[in-house]
């Protein structure tokens, strides 16, 4: 059993998800709320798949003595999903009833950027944890099998 010396599989998946979220935020900044919603829905679906793969194919194999127990990652996944769903509701509401007037539009954009901040903060720390520990503690062959053919939707 060869344990990975590089967090490559996790980094690749996280970079793809981050690129999707970044593209969504560019839509928000441009006040394209419908486009932002479409991108966020795609990202949310890909995030759900990502979490499902980690929860079912990878976390059951966290070795004894790992830096963090599997339950730490599971709790973080639940928190990320909750924040993502809450944020999605805000974006959906904005797309369904776009603000009228320049000042209202700017305030709406700022409100969504603020709402996205907590989600991005939790994601960043979670990904760091996975890159620092989990990616190195799981066998590379297990990671390769878990992520085989998984490519989140384009940005």
CSV table of C-alpha atoms in Angstrom, one decimal:
chain,number,residue,atom,x,y,z
A,1,UNK,CA,0.0,0.0,0.0
A,2,UNK,CA,1.6,3.2,-1.2
A,3,UNK,CA,0.6,6.3,0.7
A,4,UNK,CA,0.5,9.5,-1.3
A,5,UNK,CA,3.3,12.0,-0.9
A,6,UNK,CA,1.4,14.6,-2.9
A,7,UNK,CA,-2.1,16.0,-2.5
A,8,UNK,CA,-2.6,16.0,-6.2
A,9,UNK,CA,-6.0,14.4,-6.5
A,10,UNK,CA,-7.5,16.6,-3.8
A,11,UNK,CA,-5.8,19.7,-5.2
A,12,UNK,CA,-7.1,19.0,-8.7
A,13,UNK,CA,-10.7,18.5,-7.5
A,14,UNK,CA,-10.6,21.6,-5.2
A,15,UNK,CA,-9.1,23.8,-7.9
A,16,UNK,CA,-11.9,22.8,-10.3
A,17,UNK,CA,-14.6,23.5,-7.8
A,18,UNK,CA,-12.9,26.8,-6.8
A,19,UNK,CA,-12.8,27.9,-10.5
A,20,UNK,CA,-16.5,27.2,-10.8
A,21,UNK,CA,-17.2,29.3,-7.7
A,22,UNK,CA,-14.9,32.1,-9.0
A,23,UNK,CA,-16.8,32.2,-12.3
A,24,UNK,CA,-20.1,32.4,-10.3
A,25,UNK,CA,-18.8,35.3,-8.3
A,26,UNK,CA,-17.8,37.1,-11.5
A,27,UNK,CA,-21.4,36.8,-12.6
A,28,UNK,CA,-22.5,38.3,-9.2
A,29,UNK,CA,-20.1,41.2,-9.5
A,30,UNK,CA,-21.5,41.9,-13.0
A,31,UNK,CA,-25.0,41.7,-11.5
A,32,UNK,CA,-25.9,38.8,-13.8
A,33,UNK,CA,-28.0,37.1,-11.2
A,34,UNK,CA,-29.5,34.6,-13.6
A,35,UNK,CA,-26.1,33.5,-14.9
A,36,UNK,CA,-24.8,33.5,-11.3
A,37,UNK,CA,-27.7,31.2,-10.3
A,38,UNK,CA,-27.0,28.8,-13.2
A,39,UNK,CA,-23.3,28.6,-12.3
A,40,UNK,CA,-24.0,28.2,-8.6
A,41,UNK,CA,-26.5,25.4,-9.2
A,42,UNK,CA,-23.9,23.5,-11.3
A,43,UNK,CA,-21.2,24.1,-8.7
A,44,UNK,CA,-23.6,22.9,-5.9
A,45,UNK,CA,-24.3,19.7,-7.8
A,46,UNK,CA,-20.6,19.1,-8.3
A,47,UNK,CA,-19.9,19.9,-4.7
A,48,UNK,CA,-22.5,17.4,-3.6
A,49,UNK,CA,-20.9,14.7,-5.8
A,50,UNK,CA,-17.5,15.7,-4.4
A,51,UNK,CA,-18.7,15.4,-0.8
A,52,UNK,CA,-20.4,12.1,-1.6
A,53,UNK,CA,-17.2,10.6,-3.0
A,54,UNK,CA,-15.2,11.7,0.0
A,55,UNK,CA,-17.8,10.5,2.5
A,56,UNK,CA,-18.3,7.1,0.9
A,57,UNK,CA,-15.1,6.2,-0.9
A,58,UNK,CA,-12.3,7.9,1.0
A,59,UNK,CA,-13.3,8.7,4.6
A,60,UNK,CA,-14.1,5.1,5.5
A,61,UNK,CA,-10.3,4.5,4.9
A,62,UNK,CA,-8.9,7.1,7.2
A,63,UNK,CA,-6.2,5.2,9.0
A,64,UNK,CA,-5.9,4.9,12.8
A,65,UNK,CA,-3.6,7.6,14.1
A,66,UNK,CA,-4.5,10.1,11.3
A,67,UNK,CA,-4.0,13.7,12.0
A,68,UNK,CA,-7.8,14.2,12.0
A,69,UNK,CA,-10.5,11.6,12.4
A,70,UNK,CA,-13.0,11.0,9.6
A,71,UNK,CA,-15.7,12.6,11.7
A,72,UNK,CA,-13.9,15.9,11.6
A,73,UNK,CA,-14.2,15.9,7.8
A,74,UNK,CA,-17.8,14.6,7.9
A,75,UNK,CA,-18.8,17.5,10.2
A,76,UNK,CA,-17.1,20.0,8.0
A,77,UNK,CA,-18.9,18.5,4.9
A,78,UNK,CA,-22.2,19.0,6.7
A,79,UNK,CA,-21.3,22.6,7.5
A,80,UNK,CA,-20.2,23.3,3.9
A,81,UNK,CA,-23.4,21.8,2.5
A,82,UNK,CA,-25.5,23.9,4.8
A,83,UNK,CA,-23.7,27.1,4.0
A,84,UNK,CA,-23.9,26.3,0.3
A,85,UNK,CA,-27.6,25.7,0.4
A,86,UNK,CA,-28.2,28.9,2.4
A,87,UNK,CA,-26.2,30.9,-0.1
A,88,UNK,CA,-28.0,29.2,-3.0
A,89,UNK,CA,-31.3,30.3,-1.6
A,90,UNK,CA,-30.1,34.0,-1.5
A,91,UNK,CA,-28.8,33.8,-5.1
A,92,UNK,CA,-32.1,32.2,-6.3
A,93,UNK,CA,-34.1,34.9,-4.6
A,94,UNK,CA,-32.0,37.6,-6.3
A,95,UNK,CA,-32.4,35.9,-9.7
A,96,UNK,CA,-36.2,35.6,-9.3
A,97,UNK,CA,-36.6,39.2,-8.2
A,98,UNK,CA,-33.7,41.3,-9.4
A,99,UNK,CA,-33.2,44.6,-7.7
A,100,UNK,CA,-34.4,47.7,-9.5
A,101,UNK,CA,-32.1,50.7,-9.8
A,102,UNK,CA,-28.4,51.1,-9.7
A,103,UNK,CA,-28.1,51.6,-5.9
A,104,UNK,CA,-30.3,48.6,-5.2
A,105,UNK,CA,-28.3,46.5,-7.7
A,106,UNK,CA,-25.0,47.5,-6.1
A,107,UNK,CA,-26.4,46.7,-2.6
A,108,UNK,CA,-27.6,43.3,-3.8
A,109,UNK,CA,-24.2,42.5,-5.3
A,110,UNK,CA,-22.4,43.5,-2.1
A,111,UNK,CA,-24.9,41.4,0.0
A,112,UNK,CA,-24.3,38.3,-2.1
A,113,UNK,CA,-20.5,38.8,-1.9
A,114,UNK,CA,-20.8,39.1,1.9
A,115,UNK,CA,-23.0,36.0,2.0
A,116,UNK,CA,-20.4,34.0,-0.1
A,117,UNK,CA,-17.6,35.0,2.2
A,118,UNK,CA,-18.5,32.6,5.1
A,119,UNK,CA,-18.9,29.7,2.7
A,120,UNK,CA,-15.5,30.5,1.0
A,121,UNK,CA,-13.8,30.8,4.4
A,122,UNK,CA,-15.0,27.4,5.5
A,123,UNK,CA,-14.1,25.8,2.2
A,124,UNK,CA,-10.6,27.2,2.3
A,125,UNK,CA,-9.9,25.8,5.7
A,126,UNK,CA,-11.4,22.5,4.9
A,127,UNK,CA,-9.4,22.1,1.7
A,128,UNK,CA,-6.2,23.1,3.6
A,129,UNK,CA,-7.0,20.3,6.1
A,130,UNK,CA,-7.5,17.8,3.3
A,131,UNK,CA,-4.3,18.9,1.5
A,132,UNK,CA,-2.2,18.8,4.7
A,133,UNK,CA,-3.3,15.5,6.0
A,134,UNK,CA,-5.9,13.4,4.3
A,135,UNK,CA,-4.3,13.6,0.9
A,136,UNK,CA,-1.1,12.2,2.4
A,137,UNK,CA,-2.7,9.6,4.7
A,138,UNK,CA,-4.8,7.7,2.1
A,139,UNK,CA,-3.2,5.4,-0.4
A,140,UNK,CA,-2.7,7.0,-3.8
A,141,UNK,CA,-4.4,4.0,-5.5
A,142,UNK,CA,-7.5,4.6,-3.4
A,143,UNK,CA,-7.5,8.3,-4.3
A,144,UNK,CA,-7.1,7.5,-8.0
A,145,UNK,CA,-10.0,5.0,-7.9
A,146,UNK,CA,-12.2,7.4,-6.0
A,147,UNK,CA,-11.7,10.3,-8.4
A,148,UNK,CA,-11.5,8.3,-11.6
A,149,UNK,CA,-13.6,10.0,-14.3
A,150,UNK,CA,-14.8,12.8,-11.9
A,151,UNK,CA,-14.5,16.2,-13.6
A,152,UNK,CA,-16.7,19.0,-12.2
A,153,UNK,CA,-18.5,21.0,-14.8
A,154,UNK,CA,-16.6,23.8,-16.5
A,155,UNK,CA,-16.2,27.3,-15.1
